[in-house]
PDB file of C-alpha atoms in Angstrom:
ATOM      1  CA  GLN A  12      23.345 -67.872 -24.414  1.00  0.00           C
ATOM      2  CA  VAL A  13      19.675 -68.783 -24.639  1.00  0.00           C
ATOM      3  CA  GLN A  14      19.087 -72.291 -25.944  1.00  0.00           C
ATOM      4  CA  LEU A  15      15.850 -74.154 -26.541  1.00  0.00           C
ATOM      5  CA  VAL A  16      16.086 -77.766 -27.663  1.00  0.00           C
ATOM      6  CA  GLU A  17      12.950 -79.694 -28.611  1.00  0.00           C
ATOM      7  CA  SER A  18      12.678 -83.466 -28.664  1.00  0.00           C
ATOM      8  CA  GLY A  19      10.067 -86.183 -28.801  1.00  0.00           C
ATOM      9  CA  GLY A  20       8.826 -85.841 -32.354  1.00  0.00           C
ATOM     10  CA  GLY A  21       8.281 -88.809 -34.626  1.00  0.00           C
ATOM     11  CA  LEU A  22       5.799 -90.852 -36.601  1.00  0.00           C
ATOM     12  CA  VAL A  23       2.495 -91.689 -34.919  1.00  0.00           C
ATOM     13  CA  LYS A  24      -0.759 -93.196 -36.161  1.00  0.00           C
ATOM     14  CA  PRO A  25      -3.989 -91.181 -36.227  1.00  0.00           C
ATOM     15  CA  GLY A  26      -5.593 -91.278 -32.805  1.00  0.00           C
ATOM     16  CA  GLY A  27      -2.250 -91.830 -31.123  1.00  0.00           C
ATOM     17  CA  SER A  28      -0.354 -89.786 -28.583  1.00  0.00           C
ATOM     18  CA  LEU A  29       3.031 -88.128 -28.349  1.00  0.00           C
ATOM     19  CA  ARG A  30       4.802 -86.007 -25.744  1.00  0.00           C
ATOM     20  CA  LEU A  31       7.142 -83.248 -26.831  1.00  0.00           C
ATOM     21  CA  SER A  32       9.792 -81.766 -24.578  1.00  0.00           C
ATOM     22  CA  CYS A  33      11.752 -78.533 -24.738  1.00  0.00           C
ATOM     23  CA  ALA A  34      14.930 -78.178 -22.686  1.00  0.00           C
ATOM     24  CA  ALA A  35      15.817 -74.583 -21.865  1.00  0.00           C
ATOM     25  CA  SER A  36      19.174 -73.160 -20.847  1.00  0.00           C
ATOM     26  CA  GLY A  37      21.010 -69.850 -20.683  1.00  0.00           C
ATOM     27  CA  PHE A  38      18.261 -67.947 -18.853  1.00  0.00           C
ATOM     28  CA  THR A  39      16.107 -68.143 -15.719  1.00  0.00           C
ATOM     29  CA  PHE A  40      13.399 -70.408 -17.107  1.00  0.00           C
ATOM     30  CA  SER A  41      10.968 -69.809 -14.260  1.00  0.00           C
ATOM     31  CA  ASP A  42      10.798 -66.081 -15.083  1.00  0.00           C
ATOM     32  CA  TYR A  43       9.341 -66.500 -18.565  1.00  0.00           C
ATOM     33  CA  TYR A  44       6.143 -67.448 -20.342  1.00  0.00           C
ATOM     34  CA  MET A  45       6.718 -70.214 -22.867  1.00  0.00           C
ATOM     35  CA  SER A  46       4.837 -71.235 -25.979  1.00  0.00           C
ATOM     36  CA  TRP A  47       4.479 -73.922 -28.620  1.00  0.00           C
ATOM     37  CA  ILE A  48       4.113 -72.907 -32.257  1.00  0.00           C
ATOM     38  CA  ARG A  49       3.809 -75.288 -35.186  1.00  0.00           C
ATOM     39  CA  GLN A  50       4.356 -75.199 -38.918  1.00  0.00           C
ATOM     40  CA  ALA A  51       2.800 -77.738 -41.269  1.00  0.00           C
ATOM     41  CA  PRO A  52       4.975 -78.734 -44.241  1.00  0.00           C
ATOM     42  CA  GLY A  53       5.167 -75.846 -46.703  1.00  0.00           C
ATOM     43  CA  LYS A  54       2.728 -73.765 -44.639  1.00  0.00           C
ATOM     44  CA  GLY A  55       2.835 -70.791 -42.290  1.00  0.00           C
ATOM     45  CA  LEU A  56       3.218 -70.506 -38.543  1.00  0.00           C
ATOM     46  CA  GLU A  57       0.375 -71.440 -36.215  1.00  0.00           C
ATOM     47  CA  TRP A  58       0.420 -70.599 -32.522  1.00  0.00           C
ATOM     48  CA  VAL A  59      -0.595 -73.681 -30.472  1.00  0.00           C
ATOM     49  CA  SER A  60      -0.434 -72.892 -26.754  1.00  0.00           C
ATOM     50  CA  TYR A  61       1.242 -70.837 -24.056  1.00  0.00           C
ATOM     51  CA  ILE A  62       1.878 -71.207 -20.355  1.00  0.00           C
ATOM     52  CA  SER A  63       2.721 -68.555 -17.801  1.00  0.00           C
ATOM     53  CA  SER A  64       5.938 -68.552 -15.822  1.00  0.00           C
ATOM     54  CA  SER A  65       4.331 -70.286 -12.838  1.00  0.00           C
ATOM     55  CA  GLY A  66       2.095 -72.517 -14.923  1.00  0.00           C
ATOM     56  CA  SER A  67      -1.062 -70.984 -13.529  1.00  0.00           C
ATOM     57  CA  THR A  68      -2.234 -69.433 -16.823  1.00  0.00           C
ATOM     58  CA  ILE A  69      -2.626 -71.552 -19.923  1.00  0.00           C
ATOM     59  CA  TYR A  70      -4.215 -70.898 -23.321  1.00  0.00           C
ATOM     60  CA  TYR A  71      -4.737 -73.094 -26.368  1.00  0.00           C
ATOM     61  CA  ALA A  72      -5.624 -72.517 -29.978  1.00  0.00           C
ATOM     62  CA  ASP A  73      -9.108 -73.804 -30.790  1.00  0.00           C
ATOM     63  CA  SER A  74      -7.581 -76.352 -33.178  1.00  0.00           C
ATOM     64  CA  VAL A  75      -5.925 -78.256 -30.310  1.00  0.00           C
ATOM     65  CA  LYS A  76      -8.139 -77.454 -27.323  1.00  0.00           C
ATOM     66  CA  GLY A  77      -9.193 -80.587 -25.470  1.00  0.00           C
ATOM     67  CA  ARG A  78      -6.517 -82.731 -27.157  1.00  0.00           C
ATOM     68  CA  PHE A  79      -3.210 -81.074 -26.244  1.00  0.00           C
ATOM     69  CA  THR A  80      -1.902 -80.216 -22.787  1.00  0.00           C
ATOM     70  CA  ILE A  81       0.969 -77.828 -22.135  1.00  0.00           C
ATOM     71  CA  SER A  82       2.958 -78.055 -18.913  1.00  0.00           C
ATOM     72  CA  ARG A  83       6.308 -77.079 -17.476  1.00  0.00           C
ATOM     73  CA  ASP A  84       8.746 -78.185 -14.797  1.00  0.00           C
ATOM     74  CA  ASN A  85      10.672 -75.145 -13.615  1.00  0.00           C
ATOM     75  CA  ALA A  86      13.002 -77.300 -11.507  1.00  0.00           C
ATOM     76  CA  LYS A  87      14.056 -79.137 -14.666  1.00  0.00           C
ATOM     77  CA  ASN A  88      13.977 -76.064 -16.957  1.00  0.00           C
ATOM     78  CA  SER A  89      11.657 -77.950 -19.243  1.00  0.00           C
ATOM     79  CA  LEU A  90       8.479 -77.328 -21.237  1.00  0.00           C
ATOM     80  CA  TYR A  91       6.184 -80.099 -22.432  1.00  0.00           C
ATOM     81  CA  LEU A  92       3.351 -80.669 -24.869  1.00  0.00           C
ATOM     82  CA  GLN A  93       1.238 -83.785 -24.419  1.00  0.00           C
ATOM     83  CA  MET A  94      -0.593 -84.443 -27.683  1.00  0.00           C
ATOM     84  CA  ASN A  95      -3.499 -86.896 -27.688  1.00  0.00           C
ATOM     85  CA  SER A  96      -6.037 -87.938 -30.333  1.00  0.00           C
ATOM     86  CA  LEU A  97      -3.623 -86.881 -33.037  1.00  0.00           C
ATOM     87  CA  ARG A  98      -4.910 -86.177 -36.532  1.00  0.00           C
ATOM     88  CA  ALA A  99      -3.240 -85.953 -39.920  1.00  0.00           C
ATOM     89  CA  GLU A 100      -3.626 -82.176 -39.787  1.00  0.00           C
ATOM     90  CA  ASP A 101      -1.416 -82.078 -36.673  1.00  0.00           C
ATOM     91  CA  THR A 102       1.552 -83.053 -38.860  1.00  0.00           C
ATOM     92  CA  ALA A 103       4.029 -80.212 -38.462  1.00  0.00           C
ATOM     93  CA  VAL A 104       7.330 -79.040 -37.101  1.00  0.00           C
ATOM     94  CA  TYR A 105       6.698 -78.004 -33.491  1.00  0.00           C
ATOM     95  CA  TYR A 106       8.753 -75.132 -32.109  1.00  0.00           C
ATOM     96  CA  CYS A 107       9.053 -74.042 -28.526  1.00  0.00           C
ATOM     97  CA  ALA A 108       9.638 -70.353 -28.027  1.00  0.00           C
ATOM     98  CA  ARG A 109      10.281 -68.003 -25.161  1.00  0.00           C
ATOM     99  CA  ALA A 110       7.635 -65.317 -24.810  1.00  0.00           C
ATOM    100  CA  TYR A 111       8.417 -61.945 -23.298  1.00  0.00           C
ATOM    101  CA  GLU A 112       6.308 -58.916 -22.391  1.00  0.00           C
ATOM    102  CA  GLU A 113       8.220 -55.725 -21.695  1.00  0.00           C
ATOM    103  CA  PHE A 114       5.409 -53.894 -19.964  1.00  0.00           C
ATOM    104  CA  ALA A 115       2.207 -55.197 -18.442  1.00  0.00           C
ATOM    105  CA  ALA A 116      -0.632 -55.611 -20.944  1.00  0.00           C
ATOM    106  CA  GLN A 117       1.574 -54.561 -23.847  1.00  0.00           C
ATOM    107  CA  GLY A 118       1.610 -58.061 -25.302  1.00  0.00           C
ATOM    108  CA  TYR A 119       4.157 -60.844 -25.665  1.00  0.00           C
ATOM    109  CA  TYR A 120       6.627 -61.503 -28.454  1.00  0.00           C
ATOM    110  CA  PHE A 121       8.750 -64.587 -29.156  1.00  0.00           C
ATOM    111  CA  ASP A 122      12.383 -63.598 -28.728  1.00  0.00           C
ATOM    112  CA  TYR A 123      13.998 -67.038 -28.888  1.00  0.00           C
ATOM    113  CA  TRP A 124      12.969 -70.177 -30.757  1.00  0.00           C
ATOM    114  CA  GLY A 125      14.166 -73.747 -30.739  1.00  0.00           C
ATOM    115  CA  GLN A 126      15.125 -75.646 -33.892  1.00  0.00           C
ATOM    116  CA  GLY A 127      11.853 -77.579 -33.928  1.00  0.00           C
ATOM    117  CA  THR A 128      10.860 -81.233 -33.835  1.00  0.00           C
ATOM    118  CA  LEU A 129       8.862 -82.918 -36.585  1.00  0.00           C
ATOM    119  CA  VAL A 130       5.628 -84.715 -35.774  1.00  0.00           C
ATOM    120  CA  THR A 131       4.139 -86.855 -38.530  1.00  0.00           C
ATOM    121  CA  VAL A 132       0.667 -88.319 -38.089  1.00  0.00           C
ATOM    122  CA  SER A 133       0.061 -91.028 -40.648  1.00  0.00           C
ATOM    123  CA  SER A 134      -1.141 -94.600 -40.872  1.00  0.00           C
TER     124      SER A 134
ATOM    125  CA  GLU B   3     -10.090 -64.491 -32.976  1.00  0.00           C
ATOM    126  CA  ILE B   4      -8.070 -61.670 -34.478  1.00  0.00           C
ATOM    127  CA  VAL B   5      -7.144 -62.393 -38.102  1.00  0.00           C
ATOM    128  CA  LEU B   6      -3.958 -60.936 -39.574  1.00  0.00           C
ATOM    129  CA  THR B   7      -3.828 -60.532 -43.345  1.00  0.00           C
ATOM    130  CA  GLN B   8      -0.482 -59.882 -44.979  1.00  0.00           C
ATOM    131  CA  SER B   9       0.088 -58.487 -48.451  1.00  0.00           C
ATOM    132  CA  PRO B  10       1.527 -59.383 -50.787  1.00  0.00           C
ATOM    133  CA  ASP B  11       1.859 -63.166 -50.428  1.00  0.00           C
ATOM    134  CA  PHE B  12       4.947 -63.145 -52.630  1.00  0.00           C
ATOM    135  CA  GLN B  13       7.378 -60.527 -53.834  1.00  0.00           C
ATOM    136  CA  SER B  14      10.328 -60.841 -56.224  1.00  0.00           C
ATOM    137  CA  VAL B  15      12.781 -58.018 -55.666  1.00  0.00           C
ATOM    138  CA  THR B  16      16.109 -56.824 -57.033  1.00  0.00           C
ATOM    139  CA  PRO B  17      18.970 -56.244 -54.554  1.00  0.00           C
ATOM    140  CA  LYS B  18      19.084 -52.691 -53.169  1.00  0.00           C
ATOM    141  CA  GLU B  19      15.375 -52.235 -53.820  1.00  0.00           C
ATOM    142  CA  LYS B  20      13.021 -51.224 -51.036  1.00  0.00           C
ATOM    143  CA  VAL B  21      10.516 -53.832 -49.826  1.00  0.00           C
ATOM    144  CA  THR B  22       7.233 -53.027 -48.101  1.00  0.00           C
ATOM    145  CA  ILE B  23       5.048 -55.695 -46.499  1.00  0.00           C
ATOM    146  CA  THR B  24       1.748 -54.829 -44.879  1.00  0.00           C
ATOM    147  CA  CYS B  25      -0.184 -56.602 -42.141  1.00  0.00           C
ATOM    148  CA  ARG B  26      -3.803 -55.745 -41.443  1.00  0.00           C
ATOM    149  CA  ALA B  27      -5.580 -56.836 -38.262  1.00  0.00           C
ATOM    150  CA  SER B  28      -9.302 -57.631 -38.192  1.00  0.00           C
ATOM    151  CA  GLN B  29      -9.664 -55.443 -35.093  1.00  0.00           C
ATOM    152  CA  SER B  30      -7.532 -52.913 -33.301  1.00  0.00           C
ATOM    153  CA  ILE B  31      -4.521 -54.362 -31.473  1.00  0.00           C
ATOM    154  CA  GLY B  32      -2.725 -51.192 -30.462  1.00  0.00           C
ATOM    155  CA  SER B  33       0.964 -51.820 -30.967  1.00  0.00           C
ATOM    156  CA  SER B  34       0.939 -55.527 -30.008  1.00  0.00           C
ATOM    157  CA  LEU B  35       2.295 -56.500 -33.414  1.00  0.00           C
ATOM    158  CA  HIS B  36       5.639 -58.178 -34.055  1.00  0.00           C
ATOM    159  CA  TRP B  37       7.555 -59.250 -37.170  1.00  0.00           C
ATOM    160  CA  TYR B  38       9.649 -62.393 -37.751  1.00  0.00           C
ATOM    161  CA  GLN B  39      11.938 -63.580 -40.522  1.00  0.00           C
ATOM    162  CA  GLN B  40      12.191 -67.251 -41.431  1.00  0.00           C
ATOM    163  CA  LYS B  41      14.818 -68.435 -43.872  1.00  0.00           C
ATOM    164  CA  PRO B  42      14.490 -71.858 -45.526  1.00  0.00           C
ATOM    165  CA  ASP B  43      15.067 -74.736 -43.091  1.00  0.00           C
ATOM    166  CA  GLN B  44      15.604 -72.356 -40.171  1.00  0.00           C
ATOM    167  CA  SER B  45      13.571 -71.303 -37.160  1.00  0.00           C
ATOM    168  CA  PRO B  46      11.882 -67.903 -37.235  1.00  0.00           C
ATOM    169  CA  LYS B  47      13.813 -64.943 -35.840  1.00  0.00           C
ATOM    170  CA  LEU B  48      12.369 -61.817 -34.244  1.00  0.00           C
ATOM    171  CA  LEU B  49      12.965 -58.635 -36.234  1.00  0.00           C
ATOM    172  CA  ILE B  50      10.581 -56.005 -34.884  1.00  0.00           C
ATOM    173  CA  LYS B  51       8.637 -55.880 -31.600  1.00  0.00           C
ATOM    174  CA  TYR B  52       5.703 -53.650 -30.687  1.00  0.00           C
ATOM    175  CA  ALA B  53       5.216 -52.537 -34.276  1.00  0.00           C
ATOM    176  CA  SER B  54       8.290 -50.331 -34.565  1.00  0.00           C
ATOM    177  CA  GLN B  55      11.009 -51.369 -32.107  1.00  0.00           C
ATOM    178  CA  SER B  56      13.991 -53.194 -33.588  1.00  0.00           C
ATOM    179  CA  PHE B  57      15.122 -56.318 -31.774  1.00  0.00           C
ATOM    180  CA  SER B  58      18.723 -56.501 -30.658  1.00  0.00           C
ATOM    181  CA  GLY B  59      21.193 -57.233 -33.445  1.00  0.00           C
ATOM    182  CA  VAL B  60      18.748 -56.702 -36.320  1.00  0.00           C
ATOM    183  CA  PRO B  61      20.232 -54.708 -39.220  1.00  0.00           C
ATOM    184  CA  SER B  62      19.051 -51.113 -39.427  1.00  0.00           C
ATOM    185  CA  ARG B  63      17.610 -51.645 -42.912  1.00  0.00           C
ATOM    186  CA  PHE B  64      14.647 -53.377 -41.236  1.00  0.00           C
ATOM    187  CA  SER B  65      11.997 -51.070 -39.772  1.00  0.00           C
ATOM    188  CA  GLY B  66       8.370 -51.255 -38.742  1.00  0.00           C
ATOM    189  CA  SER B  67       5.510 -48.829 -38.385  1.00  0.00           C
ATOM    190  CA  GLY B  68       1.806 -48.656 -37.691  1.00  0.00           C
ATOM    191  CA  SER B  69      -0.716 -49.049 -34.900  1.00  0.00           C
ATOM    192  CA  GLY B  70      -4.312 -50.093 -34.461  1.00  0.00           C
ATOM    193  CA  THR B  71      -5.114 -52.259 -37.479  1.00  0.00           C
ATOM    194  CA  ASP B  72      -2.534 -51.368 -40.130  1.00  0.00           C
ATOM    195  CA  PHE B  73       1.154 -52.197 -39.911  1.00  0.00           C
ATOM    196  CA  THR B  74       4.127 -52.155 -42.254  1.00  0.00           C
ATOM    197  CA  LEU B  75       7.507 -53.874 -42.371  1.00  0.00           C
ATOM    198  CA  THR B  76      10.041 -52.091 -44.548  1.00  0.00           C
ATOM    199  CA  ILE B  77      13.357 -53.436 -45.764  1.00  0.00           C
ATOM    200  CA  ASN B  78      15.484 -50.623 -47.115  1.00  0.00           C
ATOM    201  CA  SER B  79      18.076 -51.589 -49.701  1.00  0.00           C
ATOM    202  CA  LEU B  80      17.375 -55.317 -49.838  1.00  0.00           C
ATOM    203  CA  GLU B  81      20.341 -57.662 -49.583  1.00  0.00           C
ATOM    204  CA  ALA B  82      20.601 -61.199 -50.952  1.00  0.00           C
ATOM    205  CA  GLU B  83      20.600 -62.614 -47.415  1.00  0.00           C
ATOM    206  CA  ASP B  84      17.114 -61.134 -46.850  1.00  0.00           C
ATOM    207  CA  ALA B  85      15.494 -63.813 -49.015  1.00  0.00           C
ATOM    208  CA  ALA B  86      13.019 -65.304 -46.566  1.00  0.00           C
ATOM    209  CA  THR B  87       9.396 -65.511 -45.506  1.00  0.00           C
ATOM    210  CA  TYR B  88       8.225 -62.750 -43.199  1.00  0.00           C
ATOM    211  CA  TYR B  89       5.416 -63.164 -40.664  1.00  0.00           C
ATOM    212  CA  CYS B  90       3.526 -60.723 -38.514  1.00  0.00           C
ATOM    213  CA  HIS B  91       2.203 -61.860 -35.123  1.00  0.00           C
ATOM    214  CA  GLN B  92      -0.291 -60.237 -32.793  1.00  0.00           C
ATOM    215  CA  SER B  93      -0.289 -60.806 -29.058  1.00  0.00           C
ATOM    216  CA  SER B  94      -3.563 -59.141 -28.157  1.00  0.00           C
ATOM    217  CA  SER B  95      -5.679 -62.265 -27.594  1.00  0.00           C
ATOM    218  CA  PRO B  96      -5.510 -65.034 -28.591  1.00  0.00           C
ATOM    219  CA  TRP B  97      -2.186 -64.998 -30.333  1.00  0.00           C
ATOM    220  CA  THR B  98      -2.188 -65.384 -34.118  1.00  0.00           C
ATOM    221  CA  PHE B  99       0.166 -65.077 -37.083  1.00  0.00           C
ATOM    222  CA  GLY B 100      -0.289 -63.648 -40.539  1.00  0.00           C
ATOM    223  CA  GLN B 101      -0.088 -66.098 -43.429  1.00  0.00           C
ATOM    224  CA  GLY B 102       3.422 -64.985 -44.388  1.00  0.00           C
ATOM    225  CA  THR B 103       5.058 -63.057 -47.237  1.00  0.00           C
ATOM    226  CA  LYS B 104       7.777 -64.751 -49.223  1.00  0.00           C
ATOM    227  CA  VAL B 105      10.493 -62.434 -50.514  1.00  0.00           C
ATOM    228  CA  GLU B 106      12.581 -63.742 -53.382  1.00  0.00           C
ATOM    229  CA  ILE B 107      15.695 -62.145 -54.803  1.00  0.00           C
ATOM    230  CA  LYS B 108      15.627 -61.614 -58.568  1.00  0.00           C
TER     231      LYS B 108
END
Protein backbone atom coordinates (compact mmCIF):
# COMPACT_ATOMS: atom_id res chain seq x y z
CA GLN A 1 0.00 0.00 0.00
CA VAL A 2 1.07 3.59 -0.55
CA GLN A 3 3.08 5.01 2.33
CA LEU A 4 4.60 8.44 2.78
CA VAL A 5 6.68 9.04 5.89
CA GLU A 6 8.03 12.52 6.66
CA SER A 7 10.96 13.23 8.93
CA GLY A 8 13.35 16.02 9.80
CA GLY A 9 11.07 18.39 11.67
CA GLY A 10 12.05 20.05 14.91
CA LEU A 11 12.77 23.29 16.71
CA VAL A 12 14.90 25.85 14.89
CA LYS A 13 15.76 29.49 15.57
CA PRO A 14 14.59 32.27 13.25
CA GLY A 15 16.99 32.56 10.34
CA GLY A 16 17.99 28.93 10.65
CA SER A 17 17.71 26.03 8.26
CA LEU A 18 16.10 22.61 8.24
CA ARG A 19 15.81 19.80 5.71
CA LEU A 20 12.68 17.69 5.58
CA SER A 21 12.55 14.26 4.00
CA CYS A 22 9.67 12.12 2.79
CA ALA A 23 10.22 8.40 2.23
CA ALA A 24 7.81 6.87 -0.26
CA SER A 25 6.87 3.22 -0.69
CA GLY A 26 4.15 1.08 -2.22
CA PHE A 27 4.17 2.75 -5.64
CA THR A 28 6.54 3.66 -8.48
CA PHE A 29 7.82 6.93 -7.04
CA SER A 30 9.44 8.11 -10.26
CA ASP A 31 6.06 8.12 -12.04
CA TYR A 32 4.44 10.76 -9.84
CA TYR A 33 4.52 14.47 -9.11
CA MET A 34 5.04 15.15 -5.42
CA SER A 35 4.18 18.12 -3.25
CA TRP A 36 4.70 19.70 0.15
CA ILE A 37 1.72 21.21 1.96
CA ARG A 38 1.81 22.81 5.39
CA GLN A 39 -0.62 23.61 8.16
CA ALA A 40 0.12 26.19 10.85
CA PRO A 41 -1.23 25.34 14.31
CA GLY A 42 -5.01 25.70 14.33
CA LYS A 43 -5.03 26.99 10.74
CA GLY A 44 -5.91 25.71 7.28
CA LEU A 45 -3.88 23.99 4.60
CA GLU A 46 -1.34 25.91 2.55
CA TRP A 47 0.27 24.46 -0.56
CA VAL A 48 4.06 25.04 -0.45
CA SER A 49 5.71 23.48 -3.51
CA TYR A 50 5.54 20.72 -6.10
CA ILE A 51 8.02 18.87 -8.26
CA SER A 52 7.41 16.87 -11.40
CA SER A 53 8.19 13.18 -11.68
CA SER A 54 11.59 13.82 -13.27
CA GLY A 55 12.34 16.89 -11.20
CA SER A 56 12.44 19.15 -14.23
CA THR A 57 9.37 21.22 -13.27
CA ILE A 58 9.17 22.93 -9.91
CA TYR A 59 6.79 25.53 -8.47
CA TYR A 60 6.70 27.36 -5.15
CA ALA A 61 4.15 29.39 -3.27
CA ASP A 62 5.13 33.06 -3.11
CA SER A 63 5.43 32.79 0.68
CA VAL A 64 8.45 30.46 0.41
CA LYS A 65 9.96 31.36 -2.96
CA GLY A 66 13.68 32.05 -2.70
CA ARG A 67 13.94 30.41 0.75
CA PHE A 68 12.76 26.83 0.23
CA THR A 69 14.04 24.29 -2.28
CA ILE A 70 12.20 21.12 -3.22
CA SER A 71 14.08 18.15 -4.66
CA ARG A 72 13.75 14.42 -5.12
CA ASP A 73 15.92 11.34 -5.47
CA ASN A 74 14.02 8.78 -7.52
CA ALA A 75 16.67 6.12 -6.86
CA LYS A 76 16.01 6.48 -3.13
CA ASN A 77 12.23 7.01 -3.44
CA SER A 78 12.61 10.19 -1.47
CA LEU A 79 11.33 13.77 -1.56
CA TYR A 80 13.06 16.65 0.20
CA LEU A 81 12.40 20.21 1.29
CA GLN A 82 15.38 22.37 2.16
CA MET A 83 14.14 25.31 4.24
CA ASN A 84 16.44 28.29 4.75
CA SER A 85 15.97 31.71 6.37
CA LEU A 86 13.16 30.30 8.46
CA ARG A 87 10.64 32.65 10.05
CA ALA A 88 8.16 32.28 12.88
CA GLU A 89 5.36 32.14 10.31
CA ASP A 90 6.89 28.98 8.82
CA THR A 91 5.90 27.12 12.00
CA ALA A 92 3.60 24.34 10.82
CA VAL A 93 3.07 20.66 10.29
CA TYR A 94 4.57 19.85 6.88
CA TYR A 95 2.91 17.11 4.84
CA CYS A 96 4.22 15.44 1.75
CA ALA A 97 1.58 14.29 -0.68
CA ARG A 98 1.43 12.40 -3.93
CA ALA A 99 -0.08 14.42 -6.76
CA TYR A 100 -1.88 12.76 -9.64
CA GLU A 101 -3.39 14.04 -12.88
CA GLU A 102 -5.70 11.64 -14.68
CA PHE A 103 -5.68 13.42 -18.01
CA ALA A 104 -3.29 16.01 -19.39
CA ALA A 105 -4.12 19.58 -18.36
CA GLN A 106 -7.02 18.44 -16.19
CA GLY A 107 -5.20 19.33 -12.99
CA TYR A 108 -3.61 17.42 -10.13
CA TYR A 109 -5.15 16.19 -6.90
CA PHE A 110 -3.47 14.84 -3.76
CA ASP A 111 -4.47 11.20 -3.41
CA TYR A 112 -2.12 10.16 -0.61
CA TRP A 113 -0.69 12.14 2.29
CA GLY A 114 1.93 11.45 4.90
CA GLN A 115 1.34 11.90 8.63
CA GLY A 116 3.27 15.17 8.72
CA THR A 117 6.30 16.49 10.57
CA LEU A 118 6.19 19.51 12.85
CA VAL A 119 8.53 22.43 12.27
CA THR A 120 8.70 25.04 15.02
CA VAL A 121 10.59 28.28 14.41
CA SER A 122 11.20 30.07 17.67
CA SER A 123 14.00 31.68 19.62
CA GLU B 1 -3.32 33.66 -7.67
CA ILE B 2 -6.71 31.98 -7.66
CA VAL B 3 -8.50 32.49 -4.33
CA LEU B 4 -10.97 29.89 -3.09
CA THR B 5 -13.62 31.06 -0.64
CA GLN B 6 -15.59 28.46 1.28
CA SER B 7 -18.88 29.00 3.06
CA PRO B 8 -19.82 28.59 5.76
CA ASP B 9 -16.70 28.60 7.96
CA PHE B 10 -18.49 26.52 10.57
CA GLN B 11 -21.60 24.38 10.65
CA SER B 12 -23.23 22.53 13.55
CA VAL B 13 -25.41 19.72 12.27
CA THR B 14 -27.64 16.98 13.65
CA PRO B 15 -26.96 13.38 12.53
CA LYS B 16 -28.88 12.37 9.40
CA GLU B 17 -29.13 15.99 8.29
CA LYS B 18 -27.88 17.06 4.88
CA VAL B 19 -24.77 19.27 4.77
CA THR B 20 -23.89 21.60 1.92
CA ILE B 21 -20.53 23.38 1.68
CA THR B 22 -19.76 25.76 -1.14
CA CYS B 23 -16.43 26.79 -2.65
CA ARG B 24 -16.18 29.80 -4.93
CA ALA B 25 -13.13 30.45 -7.11
CA SER B 26 -11.96 33.97 -7.96
CA GLN B 27 -11.71 32.95 -11.63
CA SER B 28 -12.86 30.04 -13.71
CA ILE B 29 -11.03 26.77 -13.06
CA GLY B 30 -13.12 24.38 -15.11
CA SER B 31 -13.44 21.21 -13.08
CA SER B 32 -9.97 21.32 -11.48
CA LEU B 33 -11.49 21.39 -8.00
CA HIS B 34 -11.04 18.71 -5.35
CA TRP B 35 -12.38 18.16 -1.83
CA TYR B 36 -10.58 16.79 1.26
CA GLN B 37 -11.67 15.79 4.74
CA GLN B 38 -9.41 16.31 7.74
CA LYS B 39 -10.35 14.87 11.10
CA PRO B 40 -8.66 16.17 14.27
CA ASP B 41 -5.01 15.10 14.53
CA GLN B 42 -5.14 13.29 11.19
CA SER B 43 -3.83 13.99 7.71
CA PRO B 44 -6.29 15.18 5.07
CA LYS B 45 -7.99 12.55 2.93
CA LEU B 46 -9.24 12.96 -0.63
CA LEU B 47 -13.02 12.74 -0.99
CA ILE B 48 -13.91 14.16 -4.39
CA LYS B 49 -11.72 14.79 -7.46
CA TYR B 50 -12.49 16.92 -10.50
CA ALA B 51 -15.50 18.52 -8.83
CA SER B 52 -17.81 15.51 -8.92
CA GLN B 53 -15.87 12.24 -9.07
CA SER B 54 -15.76 10.21 -5.86
CA PHE B 55 -12.38 8.88 -4.81
CA SER B 56 -12.04 5.17 -4.24
CA GLY B 57 -13.52 3.95 -0.96
CA VAL B 58 -15.37 7.18 -0.11
CA PRO B 59 -18.90 6.59 1.21
CA SER B 60 -21.66 7.34 -1.27
CA ARG B 61 -23.19 9.98 1.01
CA PHE B 62 -20.41 12.33 -0.13
CA SER B 63 -20.94 14.00 -3.51
CA GLY B 64 -19.67 17.03 -5.38
CA SER B 65 -20.94 19.27 -8.12
CA GLY B 66 -20.15 22.44 -10.01
CA SER B 67 -17.78 23.83 -12.61
CA GLY B 68 -16.21 27.14 -13.52
CA THR B 69 -16.27 29.20 -10.33
CA ASP B 70 -18.94 27.65 -8.12
CA PHE B 71 -18.67 24.24 -6.48
CA THR B 72 -20.55 22.31 -3.82
CA LEU B 73 -19.75 19.42 -1.50
CA THR B 74 -22.81 17.63 -0.19
CA ILE B 75 -22.97 15.14 2.65
CA ASN B 76 -26.28 13.32 2.60
CA SER B 77 -27.47 11.94 5.92
CA LEU B 78 -24.56 13.08 8.08
CA GLU B 79 -22.99 10.51 10.38
CA ALA B 80 -21.11 11.17 13.63
CA GLU B 81 -17.84 10.08 12.01
CA ASP B 82 -18.17 12.94 9.48
CA ALA B 83 -17.20 15.53 12.10
CA ALA B 84 -14.19 17.13 10.44
CA THR B 85 -12.89 20.14 8.56
CA TYR B 86 -13.46 20.08 4.82
CA TYR B 87 -11.19 21.84 2.31
CA CYS B 88 -11.51 22.55 -1.37
CA HIS B 89 -8.36 22.70 -3.51
CA GLN B 90 -7.85 24.00 -7.03
CA SER B 91 -5.11 22.74 -9.31
CA SER B 92 -5.41 25.27 -12.11
CA SER B 93 -2.34 27.40 -11.31
CA PRO B 94 -0.83 27.92 -8.83
CA TRP B 95 -2.38 25.45 -6.47
CA THR B 96 -4.41 26.83 -3.57
CA PHE B 97 -6.79 25.67 -0.85
CA GLY B 98 -9.96 27.15 0.54
CA GLN B 99 -9.86 28.27 4.17
CA GLY B 100 -11.79 25.22 5.37
CA THR B 101 -15.26 24.49 6.76
CA LYS B 102 -15.54 22.87 10.15
CA VAL B 103 -18.51 20.54 10.57
CA GLU B 104 -19.54 19.77 14.13
CA ILE B 105 -22.08 17.20 15.22
CA LYS B 106 -24.79 18.53 17.52
